[in-house]
Amino acid sequence: MDIELKMIRNTLIIRLKGEFDMLQAEKIRRQIDDKLQEEQVHNLIFNLEKVSFVDSSGLGVIIGRYKKMKEKDGSMYIVGAQPVVEKILSLSGINKLVPLFKNEQQITKI
Amino acid sequence: MGIKNFVHFEFQSLPENVSFARACVGAFASQLDCTLDDIEEIKLVVSEAVSNSIIHGYDNKPNQKIELTVTIHEDHSLEMIIKDYGKGIEDVEKAMEATYSSDPSRMGLGFTFMKSFTDEMDILSKPGDGTSVRLKRSFLKEHDALS
């Protein structure tokens, strides 16, 4: 799985590509948490456009980062979830806590 | 009800093998008359069960064994048995509760997903001996049932 981390002002965009399972979860979690520690992040965007699979290990990373952002009064968004991924997000209930958008442009318009 | 086809394989308890296991089962399940969405759900279920064996059964020890048996029955159902020889589950009822996890940093959604995407789920576990999870899903179409 590929990860791209991009800071734009106080927004951290995480672009993931591939299958997000237990093999990737720990590595991805560490990279995001390092960045959250280094930078002043107020908004976190998970771009899942190119994620073809997610299970509870991957989801755990996403939900865990939501809790972190909430603790520091930040915001989190998920963009581009494919139907197969969106179904899993819904089942976990995270979609009730984190707004889902089609793409990054939709958020920047807010 | 007879067996139409089955595969049985075993592999090491490595995170790398989770995607291998779900891809194999996905490919095998495609012999059934099912949709791509169905296959994705089956792959998720396998991913959860195998991840559980590695993380909880074996505490991430990499040199252990996981067995997977997948059977296509003549009634168009798919049965999967995921077996490990790890530490087992003390309280199966509790493990199956939504959002329960023995590890507080995890979400405890594994069994919820397994239950959501299958018709039957049985867990046989004995502390010290290991765990066997049996999952079954029917792909019987309405026209099959009537004929």
CSV table of C-alpha atoms in Angstrom, one decimal:
chain,number,residue,atom,x,y,z
A,1,MET,CA,0.0,0.0,0.0
A,2,ASP,CA,1.2,3.5,-0.9
A,3,ILE,CA,0.8,6.5,1.4
A,4,GLU,CA,1.2,10.1,0.5
A,5,LEU,CA,1.1,12.8,3.3
A,6,LYS,CA,0.6,16.3,2.2
A,7,MET,CA,0.4,19.4,4.5
A,8,ILE,CA,-1.5,22.4,3.2
A,9,ARG,CA,-1.5,25.1,5.8
A,10,ASN,CA,-3.0,23.3,8.9
A,11,THR,CA,-4.6,20.5,6.9
A,12,LEU,CA,-3.0,17.1,6.6
A,13,ILE,CA,-4.2,15.1,3.5
A,14,ILE,CA,-3.5,11.4,3.6
A,15,ARG,CA,-3.8,9.7,0.3
A,16,LEU,CA,-3.8,6.0,0.4
A,17,LYS,CA,-3.6,3.5,-2.4
A,18,GLY,CA,-4.1,-0.3,-2.3
A,19,GLU,CA,-5.5,-2.7,0.3
A,20,PHE,CA,-5.7,-1.4,3.8
A,21,ASP,CA,-5.4,-4.5,6.1
A,22,MET,CA,-3.3,-5.6,9.1
A,23,LEU,CA,-0.1,-5.8,7.1
A,24,GLN,CA,-0.4,-2.0,6.4
A,25,ALA,CA,-2.2,-0.8,9.5
A,26,GLU,CA,0.7,-0.4,11.9
A,27,LYS,CA,3.0,1.3,9.3
A,28,ILE,CA,0.3,3.7,8.2
A,29,ARG,CA,-0.7,4.5,11.8
A,30,ARG,CA,2.9,5.3,12.7
A,31,GLN,CA,3.5,7.6,9.7
A,32,ILE,CA,0.3,9.5,10.4
A,33,ASP,CA,1.0,9.8,14.1
A,34,ASP,CA,4.5,11.1,13.5
A,35,LYS,CA,3.1,13.8,11.2
A,36,LEU,CA,0.4,14.7,13.7
A,37,GLN,CA,3.2,15.2,16.3
A,38,GLU,CA,5.5,17.2,14.1
A,39,GLU,CA,2.9,19.5,12.6
A,40,GLN,CA,0.1,21.7,13.8
A,41,VAL,CA,-2.8,19.8,12.2
A,42,HIS,CA,-6.3,21.2,12.6
A,43,ASN,CA,-7.9,19.2,9.8
A,44,LEU,CA,-7.3,15.7,8.7
A,45,ILE,CA,-8.4,14.4,5.3
A,46,PHE,CA,-8.3,10.7,4.5
A,47,ASN,CA,-8.4,10.3,0.7
A,48,LEU,CA,-9.6,6.7,0.1
A,49,GLU,CA,-10.2,7.1,-3.7
A,50,LYS,CA,-7.6,4.5,-4.5
A,51,VAL,CA,-8.3,2.1,-1.6
A,52,SER,CA,-9.7,-1.1,-3.0
A,53,PHE,CA,-10.1,-2.9,0.3
A,54,VAL,CA,-10.4,-2.1,4.0
A,55,ASP,CA,-11.0,-4.4,6.9
A,56,SER,CA,-11.3,-3.8,10.7
A,57,SER,CA,-7.5,-3.3,11.0
A,58,GLY,CA,-7.5,-0.5,8.5
A,59,LEU,CA,-10.7,0.9,9.9
A,60,GLY,CA,-9.1,0.9,13.3
A,61,VAL,CA,-6.4,3.3,12.1
A,62,ILE,CA,-9.1,5.6,10.6
A,63,ILE,CA,-11.3,5.6,13.7
A,64,GLY,CA,-8.2,5.9,16.0
A,65,ARG,CA,-7.1,9.1,14.1
A,66,TYR,CA,-10.7,10.5,14.4
A,67,LYS,CA,-10.4,10.1,18.2
A,68,LYS,CA,-7.1,11.9,18.2
A,69,MET,CA,-8.4,14.8,16.1
A,70,LYS,CA,-11.4,15.0,18.4
A,71,GLU,CA,-9.2,15.2,21.5
A,72,LYS,CA,-7.5,18.2,20.1
A,73,ASP,CA,-10.7,19.8,18.8
A,74,GLY,CA,-9.7,19.2,15.2
A,75,SER,CA,-11.8,18.0,12.3
A,76,MET,CA,-11.6,14.9,10.1
A,77,TYR,CA,-13.0,14.1,6.7
A,78,ILE,CA,-13.1,11.1,4.5
A,79,VAL,CA,-13.1,11.5,0.7
A,80,GLY,CA,-13.6,9.3,-2.3
A,81,ALA,CA,-14.6,6.0,-0.6
A,82,GLN,CA,-15.5,3.4,-3.2
A,83,PRO,CA,-18.8,1.7,-2.6
A,84,VAL,CA,-17.1,-1.4,-1.2
A,85,VAL,CA,-15.2,0.7,1.3
A,86,GLU,CA,-18.2,2.9,2.0
A,87,LYS,CA,-20.2,-0.1,3.0
A,88,ILE,CA,-17.6,-1.0,5.7
A,89,LEU,CA,-17.5,2.6,6.9
A,90,SER,CA,-21.3,2.6,7.3
A,91,LEU,CA,-21.3,-0.7,9.1
A,92,SER,CA,-18.8,0.6,11.6
A,93,GLY,CA,-20.8,3.8,12.2
A,94,ILE,CA,-17.8,6.1,11.5
A,95,ASN,CA,-19.9,7.7,8.7
A,96,LYS,CA,-22.1,9.2,11.5
A,97,LEU,CA,-19.1,10.9,13.1
A,98,VAL,CA,-17.0,11.8,10.1
A,99,PRO,CA,-18.4,13.6,7.0
A,100,LEU,CA,-17.9,11.7,3.7
A,101,PHE,CA,-17.2,13.6,0.5
A,102,LYS,CA,-16.7,12.6,-3.1
A,103,ASN,CA,-13.4,14.3,-3.6
A,104,GLU,CA,-10.9,16.8,-2.0
A,105,GLN,CA,-12.3,19.7,-4.0
A,106,GLN,CA,-15.7,19.4,-2.3
A,107,ILE,CA,-14.0,20.0,1.1
A,108,THR,CA,-11.9,23.0,0.0
A,109,LYS,CA,-15.1,24.6,-1.2
A,110,ILE,CA,-16.6,24.6,2.4
B,1,MET,CA,-26.2,-32.0,1.0
B,2,GLY,CA,-23.3,-33.0,-1.2
B,3,ILE,CA,-20.0,-31.2,-1.8
B,4,LYS,CA,-19.4,-29.7,-5.2
B,5,ASN,CA,-15.8,-28.6,-4.7
B,6,PHE,CA,-13.4,-27.8,-1.9
B,7,VAL,CA,-9.9,-26.5,-1.2
B,8,HIS,CA,-7.8,-26.9,1.9
B,9,PHE,CA,-4.6,-25.1,2.6
B,10,GLU,CA,-2.4,-24.0,5.4
B,11,PHE,CA,0.0,-21.1,5.8
B,12,GLN,CA,2.2,-19.4,8.3
B,13,SER,CA,0.7,-16.8,10.7
B,14,LEU,CA,2.2,-13.8,8.9
B,15,PRO,CA,0.4,-10.5,8.1
B,16,GLU,CA,1.5,-10.9,4.5
B,17,ASN,CA,-0.6,-14.0,4.2
B,18,VAL,CA,-3.9,-12.3,5.1
B,19,SER,CA,-4.2,-10.8,1.6
B,20,PHE,CA,-3.1,-14.2,0.1
B,21,ALA,CA,-5.8,-16.0,2.0
B,22,ARG,CA,-8.6,-13.6,1.0
B,23,ALA,CA,-7.5,-13.5,-2.6
B,24,CYS,CA,-7.5,-17.3,-2.8
B,25,VAL,CA,-11.0,-17.6,-1.2
B,26,GLY,CA,-12.3,-14.8,-3.4
B,27,ALA,CA,-11.0,-16.6,-6.5
B,28,PHE,CA,-12.5,-19.9,-5.4
B,29,ALA,CA,-15.8,-18.4,-4.5
B,30,SER,CA,-16.2,-16.9,-7.9
B,31,GLN,CA,-17.1,-20.4,-9.1
B,32,LEU,CA,-20.5,-19.7,-7.5
B,33,ASP,CA,-23.1,-17.6,-9.2
B,34,CYS,CA,-22.4,-14.4,-7.2
B,35,THR,CA,-21.7,-10.8,-7.7
B,36,LEU,CA,-18.5,-8.9,-7.3
B,37,ASP,CA,-19.9,-7.3,-4.2
B,38,ASP,CA,-20.5,-10.8,-2.8
B,39,ILE,CA,-16.9,-11.7,-3.5
B,40,GLU,CA,-15.7,-8.5,-1.7
B,41,GLU,CA,-17.8,-9.4,1.3
B,42,ILE,CA,-16.4,-12.9,1.4
B,43,LYS,CA,-12.9,-11.5,1.2
B,44,LEU,CA,-13.6,-9.2,4.1
B,45,VAL,CA,-14.9,-12.1,6.2
B,46,VAL,CA,-11.7,-14.1,5.5
B,47,SER,CA,-9.5,-11.2,6.2
B,48,GLU,CA,-11.2,-10.7,9.6
B,49,ALA,CA,-11.0,-14.4,10.6
B,50,VAL,CA,-7.3,-14.8,9.6
B,51,SER,CA,-6.3,-11.5,11.2
B,52,ASN,CA,-8.0,-12.6,14.4
B,53,SER,CA,-5.9,-15.9,14.4
B,54,ILE,CA,-2.7,-13.9,13.9
B,55,ILE,CA,-3.4,-11.1,16.3
B,56,HIS,CA,-5.4,-12.8,19.1
B,57,GLY,CA,-4.8,-16.5,18.6
B,58,TYR,CA,-1.0,-16.3,18.2
B,59,ASP,CA,-0.3,-12.8,19.6
B,60,ASN,CA,1.5,-12.0,16.4
B,61,LYS,CA,3.9,-14.9,16.6
B,62,PRO,CA,5.0,-15.4,13.0
B,63,ASN,CA,5.9,-19.1,12.9
B,64,GLN,CA,2.5,-20.6,13.7
B,65,LYS,CA,0.0,-22.4,11.4
B,66,ILE,CA,-3.4,-21.4,10.1
B,67,GLU,CA,-5.6,-23.8,8.2
B,68,LEU,CA,-8.3,-22.8,5.8
B,69,THR,CA,-10.9,-25.1,4.3
B,70,VAL,CA,-13.4,-23.7,1.8
B,71,THR,CA,-16.2,-25.8,0.5
B,72,ILE,CA,-18.8,-25.1,-2.2
B,73,HIS,CA,-21.9,-27.2,-1.4
B,74,GLU,CA,-24.4,-28.4,-4.0
B,75,ASP,CA,-27.0,-26.1,-2.4
B,76,HIS,CA,-24.9,-23.1,-3.7
B,77,SER,CA,-23.5,-22.3,-0.3
B,78,LEU,CA,-20.0,-21.4,0.6
B,79,GLU,CA,-18.5,-22.7,3.8
B,80,MET,CA,-15.2,-21.5,5.3
B,81,ILE,CA,-13.4,-22.9,8.3
B,82,ILE,CA,-10.5,-21.0,9.6
B,83,LYS,CA,-8.5,-22.8,12.2
B,84,ASP,CA,-5.6,-21.9,14.4
B,85,TYR,CA,-3.8,-23.7,17.2
B,86,GLY,CA,-3.2,-20.6,19.3
B,87,LYS,CA,-4.3,-19.6,22.8
B,88,GLY,CA,-8.0,-19.9,22.2
B,89,ILE,CA,-10.8,-17.6,23.4
B,90,GLU,CA,-11.7,-17.6,27.1
B,91,ASP,CA,-15.2,-16.3,26.6
B,92,VAL,CA,-16.6,-16.8,23.1
B,93,GLU,CA,-19.9,-15.0,23.9
B,94,LYS,CA,-18.0,-11.9,25.0
B,95,ALA,CA,-15.6,-12.0,22.1
B,96,MET,CA,-18.6,-11.9,19.7
B,97,GLU,CA,-20.1,-8.7,21.3
B,98,ALA,CA,-19.9,-5.8,19.0
B,99,THR,CA,-17.0,-3.5,19.7
B,100,TYR,CA,-15.5,-5.8,22.4
B,101,SER,CA,-11.8,-6.3,22.0
B,102,SER,CA,-9.3,-7.9,24.3
B,103,ASP,CA,-6.9,-5.2,23.1
B,104,PRO,CA,-8.2,-1.7,23.9
B,105,SER,CA,-6.4,-0.2,20.9
B,106,ARG,CA,-8.5,-2.3,18.5
B,107,MET,CA,-12.1,-1.7,17.6
B,108,GLY,CA,-13.6,-5.2,18.1
B,109,LEU,CA,-15.4,-5.0,14.8
B,110,GLY,CA,-14.0,-8.3,13.3
B,111,PHE,CA,-16.8,-10.6,14.5
B,112,THR,CA,-19.4,-8.0,13.7
B,113,PHE,CA,-18.3,-8.0,10.1
B,114,MET,CA,-18.1,-11.7,10.0
B,115,LYS,CA,-21.6,-12.0,11.3
B,116,SER,CA,-23.0,-9.3,9.0
B,117,PHE,CA,-21.8,-10.9,5.8
B,118,THR,CA,-22.5,-14.6,6.5
B,119,ASP,CA,-25.7,-16.6,7.3
B,120,GLU,CA,-24.1,-18.9,9.9
B,121,MET,CA,-21.1,-18.4,12.2
B,122,ASP,CA,-19.9,-21.0,14.8
B,123,ILE,CA,-16.9,-20.6,16.9
B,124,LEU,CA,-15.2,-23.6,18.6
B,125,SER,CA,-12.5,-22.6,21.0
B,126,LYS,CA,-10.6,-24.1,23.9
B,127,PRO,CA,-8.2,-22.0,25.8
B,128,GLY,CA,-4.7,-23.3,25.1
B,129,ASP,CA,-5.8,-25.4,22.1
B,130,GLY,CA,-6.9,-22.9,19.5
B,131,THR,CA,-9.9,-21.6,17.7
B,132,SER,CA,-11.9,-22.8,14.7
B,133,VAL,CA,-14.3,-20.4,13.1
B,134,ARG,CA,-16.9,-21.8,10.7
B,135,LEU,CA,-18.7,-19.3,8.4
B,136,LYS,CA,-21.4,-20.2,5.9
B,137,ARG,CA,-23.1,-18.1,3.3
B,138,SER,CA,-25.8,-19.2,0.9
B,139,PHE,CA,-25.8,-18.0,-2.7
B,140,LEU,CA,-29.0,-19.8,-3.6
B,141,LYS,CA,-31.0,-17.6,-6.0
B,142,GLU,CA,-34.7,-17.5,-6.0
B,143,HIS,CA,-35.0,-19.3,-9.4
B,144,ASP,CA,-32.8,-22.1,-8.0
B,145,ALA,CA,-35.0,-22.5,-5.0
B,146,LEU,CA,-38.1,-22.8,-7.1
B,147,SER,CA,-36.7,-25.2,-9.7
